[in-house]
Coordinates of C-alpha atoms and ligand atoms in Angstrom, one line a residue:
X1 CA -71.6 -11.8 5.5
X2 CA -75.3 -11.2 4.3
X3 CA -76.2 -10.0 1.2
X4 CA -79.5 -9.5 1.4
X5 CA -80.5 -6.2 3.7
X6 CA -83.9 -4.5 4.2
X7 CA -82.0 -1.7 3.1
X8 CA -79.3 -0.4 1.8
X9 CA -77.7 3.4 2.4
X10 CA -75.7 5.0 -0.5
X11 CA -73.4 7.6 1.3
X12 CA -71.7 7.9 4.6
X13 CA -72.5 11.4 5.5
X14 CA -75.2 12.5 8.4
X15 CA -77.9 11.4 5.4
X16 CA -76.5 8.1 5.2
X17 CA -75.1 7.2 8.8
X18 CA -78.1 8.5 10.4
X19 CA -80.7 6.8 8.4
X20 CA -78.6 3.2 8.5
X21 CA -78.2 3.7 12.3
X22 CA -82.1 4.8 13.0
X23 CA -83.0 1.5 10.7
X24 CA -80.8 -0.3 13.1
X25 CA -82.5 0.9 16.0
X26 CA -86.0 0.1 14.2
X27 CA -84.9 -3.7 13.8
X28 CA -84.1 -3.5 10.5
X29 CA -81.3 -4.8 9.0
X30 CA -79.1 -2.2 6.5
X31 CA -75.4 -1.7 4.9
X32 CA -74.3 1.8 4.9
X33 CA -71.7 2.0 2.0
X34 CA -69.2 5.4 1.3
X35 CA -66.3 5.4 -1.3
X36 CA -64.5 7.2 1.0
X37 CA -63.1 5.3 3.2
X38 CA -63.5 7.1 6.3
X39 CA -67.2 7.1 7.4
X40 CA -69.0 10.8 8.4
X41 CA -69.3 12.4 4.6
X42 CA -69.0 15.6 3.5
X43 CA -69.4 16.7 7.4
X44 CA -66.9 14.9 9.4
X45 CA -64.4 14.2 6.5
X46 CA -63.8 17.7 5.2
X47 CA -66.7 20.1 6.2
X48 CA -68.3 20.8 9.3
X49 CA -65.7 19.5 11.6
X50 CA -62.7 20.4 9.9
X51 CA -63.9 23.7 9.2
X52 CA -65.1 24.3 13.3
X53 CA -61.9 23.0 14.7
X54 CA -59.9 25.5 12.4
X55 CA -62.5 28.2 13.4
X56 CA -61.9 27.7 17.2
X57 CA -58.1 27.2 17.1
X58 CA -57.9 30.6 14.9
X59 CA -59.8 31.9 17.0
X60 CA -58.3 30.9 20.2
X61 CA -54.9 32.5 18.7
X62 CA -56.6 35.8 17.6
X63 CA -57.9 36.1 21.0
X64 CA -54.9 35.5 22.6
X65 CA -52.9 37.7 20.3
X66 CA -55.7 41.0 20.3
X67 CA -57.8 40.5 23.8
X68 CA -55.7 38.5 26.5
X69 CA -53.7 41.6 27.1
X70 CA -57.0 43.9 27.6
X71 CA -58.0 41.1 30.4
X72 CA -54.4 41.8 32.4
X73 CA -52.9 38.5 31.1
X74 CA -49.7 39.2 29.0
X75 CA -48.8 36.1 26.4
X76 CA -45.9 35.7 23.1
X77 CA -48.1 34.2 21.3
X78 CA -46.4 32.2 18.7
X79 CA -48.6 30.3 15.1
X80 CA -47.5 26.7 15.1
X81 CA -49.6 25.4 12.4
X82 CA -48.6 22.2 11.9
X83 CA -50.2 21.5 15.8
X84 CA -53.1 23.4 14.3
X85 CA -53.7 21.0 11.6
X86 CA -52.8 17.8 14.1
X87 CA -55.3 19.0 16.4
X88 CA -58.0 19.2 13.7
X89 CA -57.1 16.0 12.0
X90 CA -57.5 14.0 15.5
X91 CA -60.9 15.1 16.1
X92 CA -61.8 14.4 12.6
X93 CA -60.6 11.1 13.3
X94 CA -62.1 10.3 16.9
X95 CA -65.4 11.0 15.1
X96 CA -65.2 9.3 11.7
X97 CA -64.2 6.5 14.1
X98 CA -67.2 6.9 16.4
X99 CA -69.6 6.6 13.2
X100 CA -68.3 3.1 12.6
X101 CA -68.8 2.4 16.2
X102 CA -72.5 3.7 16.1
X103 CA -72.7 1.2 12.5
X104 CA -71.3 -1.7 14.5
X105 CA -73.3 -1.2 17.6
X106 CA -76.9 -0.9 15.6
X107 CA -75.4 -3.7 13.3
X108 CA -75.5 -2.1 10.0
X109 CA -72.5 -3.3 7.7
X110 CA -70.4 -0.9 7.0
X111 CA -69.3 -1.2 3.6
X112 CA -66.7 0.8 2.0
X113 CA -66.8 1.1 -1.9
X114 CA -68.6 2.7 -4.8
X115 CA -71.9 1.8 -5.0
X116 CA -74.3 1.9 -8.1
X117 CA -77.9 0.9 -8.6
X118 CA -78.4 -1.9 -11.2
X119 CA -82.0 -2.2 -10.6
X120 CA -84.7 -1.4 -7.8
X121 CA -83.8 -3.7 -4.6
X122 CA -80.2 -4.2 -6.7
X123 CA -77.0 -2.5 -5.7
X124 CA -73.3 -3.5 -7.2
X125 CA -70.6 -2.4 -4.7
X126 CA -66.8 -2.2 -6.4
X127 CA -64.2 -2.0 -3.5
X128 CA -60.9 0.0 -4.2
X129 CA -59.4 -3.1 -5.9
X130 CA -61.8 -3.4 -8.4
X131 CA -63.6 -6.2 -6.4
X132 CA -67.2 -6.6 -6.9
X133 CA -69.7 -7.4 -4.7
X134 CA -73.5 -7.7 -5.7
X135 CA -76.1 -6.7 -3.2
X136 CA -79.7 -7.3 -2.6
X137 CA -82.6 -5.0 -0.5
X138 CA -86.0 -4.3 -0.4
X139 CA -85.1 -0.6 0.3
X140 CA -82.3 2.0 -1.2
X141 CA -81.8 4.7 0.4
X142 CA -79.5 7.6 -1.8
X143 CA -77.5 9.9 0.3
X144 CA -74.6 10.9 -2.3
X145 CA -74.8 14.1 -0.9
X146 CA -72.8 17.2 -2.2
X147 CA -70.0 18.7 -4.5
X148 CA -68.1 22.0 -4.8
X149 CA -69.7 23.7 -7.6
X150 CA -67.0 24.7 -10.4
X151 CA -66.1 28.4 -10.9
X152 CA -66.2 28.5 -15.2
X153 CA -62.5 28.8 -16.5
X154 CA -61.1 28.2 -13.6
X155 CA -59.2 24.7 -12.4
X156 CA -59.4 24.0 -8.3
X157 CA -55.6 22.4 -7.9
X158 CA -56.2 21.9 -4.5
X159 CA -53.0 24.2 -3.8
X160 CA -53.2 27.5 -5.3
X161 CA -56.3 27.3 -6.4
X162 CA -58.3 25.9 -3.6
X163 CA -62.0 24.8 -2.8
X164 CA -63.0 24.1 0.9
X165 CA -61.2 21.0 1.1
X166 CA -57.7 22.5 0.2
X167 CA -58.6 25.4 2.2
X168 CA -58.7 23.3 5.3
X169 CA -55.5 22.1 4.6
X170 CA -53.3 24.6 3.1
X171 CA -49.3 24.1 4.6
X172 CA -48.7 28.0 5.3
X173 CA -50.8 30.8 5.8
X174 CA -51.0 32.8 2.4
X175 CA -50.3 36.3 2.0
X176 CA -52.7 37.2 0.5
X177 CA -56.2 35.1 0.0
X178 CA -59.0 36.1 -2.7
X179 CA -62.0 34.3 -1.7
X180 CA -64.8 34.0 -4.8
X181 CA -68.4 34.0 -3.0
X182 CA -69.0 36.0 0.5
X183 CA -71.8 32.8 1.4
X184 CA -70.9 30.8 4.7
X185 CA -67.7 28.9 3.7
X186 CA -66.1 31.9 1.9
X187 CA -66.8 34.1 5.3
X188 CA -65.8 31.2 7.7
X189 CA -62.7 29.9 5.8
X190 CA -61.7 33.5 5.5
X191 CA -61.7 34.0 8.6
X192 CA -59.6 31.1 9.8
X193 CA -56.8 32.2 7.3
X194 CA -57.8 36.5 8.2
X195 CA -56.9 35.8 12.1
X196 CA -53.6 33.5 11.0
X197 CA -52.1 36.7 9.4
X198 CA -53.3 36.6 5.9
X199 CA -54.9 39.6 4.1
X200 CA -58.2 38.8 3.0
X201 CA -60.1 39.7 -0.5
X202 CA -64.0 38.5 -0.9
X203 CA -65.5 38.7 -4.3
X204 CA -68.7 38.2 -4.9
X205 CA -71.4 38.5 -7.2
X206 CA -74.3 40.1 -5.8
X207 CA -74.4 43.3 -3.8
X208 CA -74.4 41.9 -0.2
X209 CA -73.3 39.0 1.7
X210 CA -74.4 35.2 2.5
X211 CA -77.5 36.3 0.6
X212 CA -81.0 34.9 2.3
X213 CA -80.2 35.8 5.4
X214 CA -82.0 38.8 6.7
X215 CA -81.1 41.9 5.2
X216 CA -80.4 44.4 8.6
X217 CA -78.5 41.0 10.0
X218 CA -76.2 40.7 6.8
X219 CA -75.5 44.5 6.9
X220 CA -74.3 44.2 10.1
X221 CA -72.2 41.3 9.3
X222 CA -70.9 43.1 6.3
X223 CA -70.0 46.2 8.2
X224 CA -68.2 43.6 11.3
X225 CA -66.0 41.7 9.0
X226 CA -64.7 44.7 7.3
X227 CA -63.5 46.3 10.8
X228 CA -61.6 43.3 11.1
X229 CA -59.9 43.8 7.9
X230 CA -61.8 42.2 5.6
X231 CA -62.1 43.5 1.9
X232 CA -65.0 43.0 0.1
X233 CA -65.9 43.4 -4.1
X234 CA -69.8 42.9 -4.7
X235 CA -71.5 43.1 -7.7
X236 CA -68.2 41.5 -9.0
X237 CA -67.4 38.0 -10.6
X238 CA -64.2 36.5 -11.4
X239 CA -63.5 35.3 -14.9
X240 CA -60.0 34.0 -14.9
X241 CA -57.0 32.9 -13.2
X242 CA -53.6 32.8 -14.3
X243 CA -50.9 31.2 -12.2
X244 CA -47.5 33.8 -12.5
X245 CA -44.2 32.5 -11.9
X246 CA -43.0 32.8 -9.0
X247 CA -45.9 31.3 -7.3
X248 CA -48.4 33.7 -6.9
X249 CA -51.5 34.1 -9.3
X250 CA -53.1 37.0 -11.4
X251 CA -56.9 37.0 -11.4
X252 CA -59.1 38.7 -13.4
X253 CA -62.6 40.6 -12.4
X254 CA -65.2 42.7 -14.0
X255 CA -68.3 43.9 -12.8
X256 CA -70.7 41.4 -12.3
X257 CA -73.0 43.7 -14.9
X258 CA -70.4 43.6 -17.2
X259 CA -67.6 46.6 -17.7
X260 CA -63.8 46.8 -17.4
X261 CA -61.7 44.4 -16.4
X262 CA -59.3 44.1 -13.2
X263 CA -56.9 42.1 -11.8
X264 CA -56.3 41.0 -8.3
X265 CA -52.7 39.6 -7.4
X266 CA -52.8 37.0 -4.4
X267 CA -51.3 34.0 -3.4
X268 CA -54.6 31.4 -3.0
X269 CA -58.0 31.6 -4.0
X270 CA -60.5 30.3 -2.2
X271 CA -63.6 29.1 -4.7
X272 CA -67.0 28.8 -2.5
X273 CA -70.0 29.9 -4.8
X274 CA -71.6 27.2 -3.7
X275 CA -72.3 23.1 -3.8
X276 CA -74.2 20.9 -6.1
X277 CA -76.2 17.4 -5.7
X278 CA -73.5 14.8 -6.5
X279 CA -75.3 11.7 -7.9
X280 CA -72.0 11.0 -11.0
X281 CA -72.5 6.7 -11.3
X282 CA -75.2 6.2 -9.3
X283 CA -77.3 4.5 -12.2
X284 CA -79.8 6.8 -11.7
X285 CA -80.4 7.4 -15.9
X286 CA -80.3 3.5 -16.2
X287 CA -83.3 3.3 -13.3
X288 CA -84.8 6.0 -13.9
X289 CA -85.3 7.8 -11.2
X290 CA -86.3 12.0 -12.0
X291 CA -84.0 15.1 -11.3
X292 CA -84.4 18.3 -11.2
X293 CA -82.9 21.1 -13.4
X294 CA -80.3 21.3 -10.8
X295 CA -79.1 17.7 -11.1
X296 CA -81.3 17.1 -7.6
X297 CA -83.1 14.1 -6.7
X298 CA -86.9 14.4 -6.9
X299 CA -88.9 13.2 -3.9
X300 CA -92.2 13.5 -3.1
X301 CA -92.8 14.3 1.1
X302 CA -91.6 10.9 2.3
X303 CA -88.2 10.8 0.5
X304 CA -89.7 8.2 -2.3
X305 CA -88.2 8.9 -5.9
X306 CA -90.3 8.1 -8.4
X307 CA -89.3 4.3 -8.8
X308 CA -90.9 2.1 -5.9
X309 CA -88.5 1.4 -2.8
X310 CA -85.5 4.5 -3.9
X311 CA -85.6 7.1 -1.5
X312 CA -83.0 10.4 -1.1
X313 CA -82.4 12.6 2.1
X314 CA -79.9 14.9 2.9
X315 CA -77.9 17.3 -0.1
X316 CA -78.7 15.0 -3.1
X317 CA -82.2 16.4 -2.7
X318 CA -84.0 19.8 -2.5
X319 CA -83.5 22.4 0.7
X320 CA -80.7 23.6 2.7
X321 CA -77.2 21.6 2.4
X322 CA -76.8 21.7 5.6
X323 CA -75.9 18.4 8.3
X324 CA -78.5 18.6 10.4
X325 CA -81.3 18.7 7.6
X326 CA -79.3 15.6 6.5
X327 CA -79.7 13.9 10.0
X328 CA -83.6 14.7 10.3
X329 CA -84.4 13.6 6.9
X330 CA -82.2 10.7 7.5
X331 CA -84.1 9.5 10.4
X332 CA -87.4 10.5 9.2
X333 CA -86.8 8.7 6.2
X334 CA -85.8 5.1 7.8
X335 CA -88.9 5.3 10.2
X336 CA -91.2 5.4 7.4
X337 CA -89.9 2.6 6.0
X338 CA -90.4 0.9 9.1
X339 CA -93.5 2.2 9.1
X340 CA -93.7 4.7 11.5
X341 CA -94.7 8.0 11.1
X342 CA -91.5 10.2 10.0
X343 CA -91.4 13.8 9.9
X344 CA -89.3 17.2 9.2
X345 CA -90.9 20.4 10.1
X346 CA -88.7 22.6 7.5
X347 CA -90.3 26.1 9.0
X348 CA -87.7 25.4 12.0
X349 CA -84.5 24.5 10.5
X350 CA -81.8 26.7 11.7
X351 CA -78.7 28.1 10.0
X352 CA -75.5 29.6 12.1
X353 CA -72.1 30.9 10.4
X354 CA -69.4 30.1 12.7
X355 CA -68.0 33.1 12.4
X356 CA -66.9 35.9 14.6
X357 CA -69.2 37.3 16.0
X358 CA -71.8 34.1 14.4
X359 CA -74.7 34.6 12.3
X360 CA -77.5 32.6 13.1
X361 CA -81.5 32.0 11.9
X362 CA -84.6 30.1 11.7
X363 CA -87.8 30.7 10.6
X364 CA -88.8 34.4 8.2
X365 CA -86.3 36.8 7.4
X366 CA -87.6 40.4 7.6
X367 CA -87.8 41.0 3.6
X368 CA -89.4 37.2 3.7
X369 CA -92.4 38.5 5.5
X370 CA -92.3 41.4 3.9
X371 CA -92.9 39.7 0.1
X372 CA -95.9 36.8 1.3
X373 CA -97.7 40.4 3.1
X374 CA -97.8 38.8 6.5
X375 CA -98.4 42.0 9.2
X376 CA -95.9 41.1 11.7
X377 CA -94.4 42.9 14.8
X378 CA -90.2 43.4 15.5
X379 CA -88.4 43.8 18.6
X380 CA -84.9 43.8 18.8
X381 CA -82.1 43.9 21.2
X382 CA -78.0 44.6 20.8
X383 CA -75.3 43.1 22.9
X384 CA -74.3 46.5 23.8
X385 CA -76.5 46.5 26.4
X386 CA -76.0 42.5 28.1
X387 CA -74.0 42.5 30.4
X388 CA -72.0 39.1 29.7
X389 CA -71.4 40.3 26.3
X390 CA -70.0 43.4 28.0
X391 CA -67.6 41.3 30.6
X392 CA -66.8 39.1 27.5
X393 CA -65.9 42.0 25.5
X394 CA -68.2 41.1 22.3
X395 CA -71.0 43.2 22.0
X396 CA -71.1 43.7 18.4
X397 CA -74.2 42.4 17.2
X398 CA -78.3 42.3 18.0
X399 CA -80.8 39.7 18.5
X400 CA -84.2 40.0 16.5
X401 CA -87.0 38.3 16.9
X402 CA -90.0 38.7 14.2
X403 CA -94.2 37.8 15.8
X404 CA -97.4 37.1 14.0
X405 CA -99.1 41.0 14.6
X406 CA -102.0 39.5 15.4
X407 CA -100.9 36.1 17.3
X408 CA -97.9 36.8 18.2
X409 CA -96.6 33.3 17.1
X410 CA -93.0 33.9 16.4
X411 CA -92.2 33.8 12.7
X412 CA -88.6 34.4 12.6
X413 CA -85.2 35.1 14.2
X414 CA -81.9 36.0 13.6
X415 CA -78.8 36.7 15.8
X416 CA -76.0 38.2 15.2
X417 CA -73.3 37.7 18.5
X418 CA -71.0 35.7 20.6
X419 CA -72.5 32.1 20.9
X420 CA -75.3 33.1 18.3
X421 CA -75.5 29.4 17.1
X422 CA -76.4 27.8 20.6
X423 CA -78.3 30.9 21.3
X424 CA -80.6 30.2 18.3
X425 CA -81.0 26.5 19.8
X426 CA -84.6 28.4 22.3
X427 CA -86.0 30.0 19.7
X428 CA -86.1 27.0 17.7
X429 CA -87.7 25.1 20.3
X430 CA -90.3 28.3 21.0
X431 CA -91.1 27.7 17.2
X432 CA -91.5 23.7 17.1
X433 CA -94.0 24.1 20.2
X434 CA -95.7 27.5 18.5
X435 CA -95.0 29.5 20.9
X436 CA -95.4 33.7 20.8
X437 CA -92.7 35.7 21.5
X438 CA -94.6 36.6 24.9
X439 CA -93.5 32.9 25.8
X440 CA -90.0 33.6 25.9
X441 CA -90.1 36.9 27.3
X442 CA -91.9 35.6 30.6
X443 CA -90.0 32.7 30.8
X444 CA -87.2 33.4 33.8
X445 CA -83.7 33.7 31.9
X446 CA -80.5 33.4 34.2
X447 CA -78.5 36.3 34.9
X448 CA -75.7 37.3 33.9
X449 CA -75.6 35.6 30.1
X450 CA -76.2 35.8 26.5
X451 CA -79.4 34.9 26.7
X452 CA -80.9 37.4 28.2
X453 CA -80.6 39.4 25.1
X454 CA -83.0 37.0 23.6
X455 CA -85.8 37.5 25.9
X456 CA -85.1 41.0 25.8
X457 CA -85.6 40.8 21.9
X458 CA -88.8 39.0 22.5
X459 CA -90.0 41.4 25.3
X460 CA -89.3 43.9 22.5
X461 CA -91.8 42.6 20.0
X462 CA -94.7 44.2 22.7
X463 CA -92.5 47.2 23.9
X464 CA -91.5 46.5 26.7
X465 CA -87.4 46.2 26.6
X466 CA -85.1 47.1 29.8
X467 CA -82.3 48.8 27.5
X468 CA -80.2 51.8 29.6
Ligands
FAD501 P1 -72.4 14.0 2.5 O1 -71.9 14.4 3.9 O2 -71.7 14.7 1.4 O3 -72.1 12.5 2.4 C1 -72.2 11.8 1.2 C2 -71.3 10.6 1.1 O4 -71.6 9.8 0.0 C3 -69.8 11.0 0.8 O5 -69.0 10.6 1.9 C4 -69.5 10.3 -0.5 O6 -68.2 9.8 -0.5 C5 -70.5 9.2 -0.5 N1 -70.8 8.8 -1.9 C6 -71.2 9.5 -2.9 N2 -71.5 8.7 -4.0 C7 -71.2 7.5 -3.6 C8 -71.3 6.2 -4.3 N3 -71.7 6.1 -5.5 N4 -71.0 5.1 -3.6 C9 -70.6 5.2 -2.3 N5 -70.5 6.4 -1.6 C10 -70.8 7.5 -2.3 N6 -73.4 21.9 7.5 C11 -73.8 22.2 8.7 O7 -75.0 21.9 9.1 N7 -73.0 22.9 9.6 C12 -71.7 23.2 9.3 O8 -71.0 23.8 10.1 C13 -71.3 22.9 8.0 N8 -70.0 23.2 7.6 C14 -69.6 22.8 6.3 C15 -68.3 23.2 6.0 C16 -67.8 22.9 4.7 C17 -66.4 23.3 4.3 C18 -68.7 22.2 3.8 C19 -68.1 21.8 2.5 C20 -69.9 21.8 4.2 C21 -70.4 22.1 5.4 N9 -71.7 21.8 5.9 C22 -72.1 22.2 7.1 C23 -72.6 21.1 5.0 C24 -72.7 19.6 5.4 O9 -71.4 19.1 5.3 C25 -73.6 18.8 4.4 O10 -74.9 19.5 4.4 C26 -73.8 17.4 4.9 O11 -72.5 16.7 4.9 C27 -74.7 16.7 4.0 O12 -74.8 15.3 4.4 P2 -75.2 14.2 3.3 O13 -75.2 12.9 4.1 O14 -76.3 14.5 2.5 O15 -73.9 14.1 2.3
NAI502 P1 -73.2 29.7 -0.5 O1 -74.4 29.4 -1.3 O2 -73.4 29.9 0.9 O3 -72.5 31.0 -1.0 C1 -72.0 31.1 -2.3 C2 -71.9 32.6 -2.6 O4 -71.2 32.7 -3.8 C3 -73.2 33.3 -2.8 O5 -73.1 34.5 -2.0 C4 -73.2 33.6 -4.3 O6 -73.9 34.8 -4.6 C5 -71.8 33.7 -4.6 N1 -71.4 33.4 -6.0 C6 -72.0 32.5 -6.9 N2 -71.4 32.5 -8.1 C7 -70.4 33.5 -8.0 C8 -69.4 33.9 -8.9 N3 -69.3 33.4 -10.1 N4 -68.6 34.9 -8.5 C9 -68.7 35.4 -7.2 N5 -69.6 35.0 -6.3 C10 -70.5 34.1 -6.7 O7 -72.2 28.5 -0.9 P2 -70.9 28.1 -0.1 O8 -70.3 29.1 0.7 O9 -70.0 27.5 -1.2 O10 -71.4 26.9 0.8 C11 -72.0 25.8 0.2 C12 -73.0 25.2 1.1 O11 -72.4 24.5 2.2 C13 -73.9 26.2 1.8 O12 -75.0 26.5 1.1 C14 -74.2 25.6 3.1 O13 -75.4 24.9 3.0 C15 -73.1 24.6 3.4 N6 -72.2 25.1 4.4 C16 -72.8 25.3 5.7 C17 -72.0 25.8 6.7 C18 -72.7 26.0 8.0 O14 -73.8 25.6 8.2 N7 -72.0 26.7 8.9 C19 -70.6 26.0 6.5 C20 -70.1 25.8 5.2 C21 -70.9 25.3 4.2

């Protein structure tokens, strides 16, 4: 075993994995080290996949408990969540596997341990038995990612008091489940636990939700979730917990203005206001390498700290936390350093809420355009009126697609609807080519399906919709 690498990765999340298996590919030689464990991050371990498989078994079980009968098939449909939980824990698995595989395959050692940085080119690596092993590189490459940000006087147990992590594991379904934060894991991992039977609560601080997304699109969202049964608080925070015995816990609100106290009996509580840059023993003070005031790795354009051959992709630094920033920046990063000419275009990133229906964007919201003055031309279209959403029996929701008024280069778009998240996937492409929202509306679409509602959006921007 080498220990000497042109570089070596800190973190085995889509930051890390990526950028070790993309320097692999380049010829260069790397080590790609996690404490974890498992390989796959944040993502694989106990985020994005986790979280999707719960989403589709729940609701696979809510469909066939609420819809099957409307399509002349009658089912008992019976919750057996330990199979639930299996079921998610396998594909975890299969994947955290294939990451090694993809390691192996572009020979980058896969190294599991803490890692810290002693000195530029210098990384110490202690195993889980205290073991030490001293490493050498001409490139570091930091992709700590991400951590659940803590809710003031309030300890996560894991149990009761859950973040995501205990949420995708919880052994029954509760009762009754406060979530604290309506952003994307508060709305997704409520709705896992909604469609298993529990009654849900979502507190959250400002007056709408998952803030930043476009402000018709998360009125509409607001207005869906709460026909399913969802209760929301805004303008409300949380300031305490108290467990009672018995089991259950007493938790106390005010407005988020200040005013009168509340409490709000429930059995869990979810805490989801958000996640921050998790760089705890790195040796980053010792190096010296610059952070923001939100504990964020400072890069310049090409991922380079400010100390010669450290670099930082993915959550550690500035932009969305999201997996597949993680993966672009990853591999962007790793073909600069082999000197190639890496790039991210952020004006295309998108964002989808797996929810249902699911929330996707890219590009401008409305109120975005709006603020930087930019004239710009709307055209919308609802899944009332497409006919797959009709046959599939989900046609709440709208596309909307937001043009340049005078080039009608498309700025923006979000979806709310069945499939919205692979839906977003041609707008996205439109945008990285720069394409006007007359692009997609001449482009032929195939008949009957979702997308059509998107070229019916975009033939809106000029006027010229087919809506009955
Ligand atoms: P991470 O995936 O967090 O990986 C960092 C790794 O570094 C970790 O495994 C950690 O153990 C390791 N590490 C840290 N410090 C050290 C050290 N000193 N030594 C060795 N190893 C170390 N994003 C999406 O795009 N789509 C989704 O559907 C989605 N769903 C999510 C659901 C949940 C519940 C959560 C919590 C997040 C979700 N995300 C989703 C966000 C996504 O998981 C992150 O944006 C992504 O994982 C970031 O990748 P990363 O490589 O930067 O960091
Ligand atoms: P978030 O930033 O999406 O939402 C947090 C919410 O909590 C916000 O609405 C905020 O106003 C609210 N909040 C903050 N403090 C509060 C308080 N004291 N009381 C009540 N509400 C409060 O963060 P979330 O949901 O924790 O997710 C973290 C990150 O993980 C996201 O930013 C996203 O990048 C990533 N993620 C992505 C997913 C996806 O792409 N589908 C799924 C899950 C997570």
């Amino acid at each position: 075993m080498a220990d000497n690498f042109d570089a070596i990765v800190i973190g085995g999340g889509p930051g890390g994995y990526n950028a070790a298996i993309r320097l692999g590919q380049l010829g260069l030689t790397s080590a790609c080290i996690d404490k974890r464990g498992s390989f796959g991050g944040t993502c694989l371990n106990i985020g994005c996949i986790p979280s999707k498989a719960l989403l589709y078994a729940s609701e696979r079980f809510h469909e066939a408990k609420e819809d099957f009968a409307k399509l002349g098939i009658k089912t008992k449909v019976e919750l057996d969540l330990p199979a639930m939980m299996a079921q998610k824990t396998k594909v975890v698995g299969e994947l955290t596997k294939g990451v090694e595989f993809l390691l192996k395959k572009t020979k980058s050692e896969a190294i599991v341990g803490e890692a810290r940085i002693t000195a530029p080119g210098k990384v110490e690596v202690k195993a889980a038995d205290g073991k030490i092993r001293n490493l050498t590189c001409k490139h570091i490459i930091i992709a700590t990612g991400s951590d659940v940000a803590p809710l003031p006087g309030v300890t996560i147990d894991e149990k009761q008091i859950v973040s995501s992590t205990g949420a995708l594991a919880l052994t029954s379904v509760p009762r009754k489940l406060l979530v604290v934060g309506a952003g994307v894991i508060g709305l997704e991992l409520g709705s896992v636990w909604k469609r298993l039977g529990a009654e849900v609560t979502v507190v959250e601080f400002l007056d709408r939700v998952t803030p930043g997304i476009d402000g018709e699109v998360g009125k509409a969202f607001q207005r869906i979730l709460t026909k399913q049964g969802f209760t929301f608080q805004l303008s409300t925070k949380v300031t305490g917990a108290e467990k009672k015995g018995g089991g259950g816990l007493k938790v106390t609100v005010e407005p988020a203005a200040g005013g009168d106290k509340s409490v709000i009996d429930c059995d869990v509580m979810l805490v989801a206001i958000g996640r921050i840059a998790y760089t705890a023993n790195l040796g980053l003070l010792e190096v010296g390498v610059a952070m923001d005031k939100r504990g964020r790795i400072v890069t310049d354009a090409h991922y380079k700290t400010n100390v010669a051959g450290i670099y930082a992709v993915g959550d550690c630094r500035e932009g969305p936390m999201l997996a597949h920033k993680a993966e672009d920046e990853a591999v962007a990063c790793a073909e600069l350093i082999a000197g190639k000419a890496g790039h991210v275009n952020y004006d295309v990133i998108p964002s989808v809420v797996y929810t249902f229906p699911e929330v996707a964007t890219v590009g401008k919201s409305e109120e975005e355009l709006k603020a930087a003055g930019v004239h710009y031309k709307v055209g919308k279209f609802p899944f009332t009126a497409n006919a797959r959403a009709k046959i599939i029996m989900a046609t709440d929701g709208l596309v909307k697609i937001l043009a340049d008024a005078k080039t009608d280069k498309i700025l923006g778009c979000a979806i709310i609807g069945p499939e919205a998240g692979n839906l977003i996937a041609e707008v996205v492409l439109a945008m990285e080519f720069g394409a006007s929202s007359e692009d997609i509306a001449r482009t032929c679409h195939s008949h009957p399906t979702l997308t059509e509602a998107v070229r019916q959006a975009a033939m809106g921007v000029e006027g010229w919709t087919m809506q009955m």
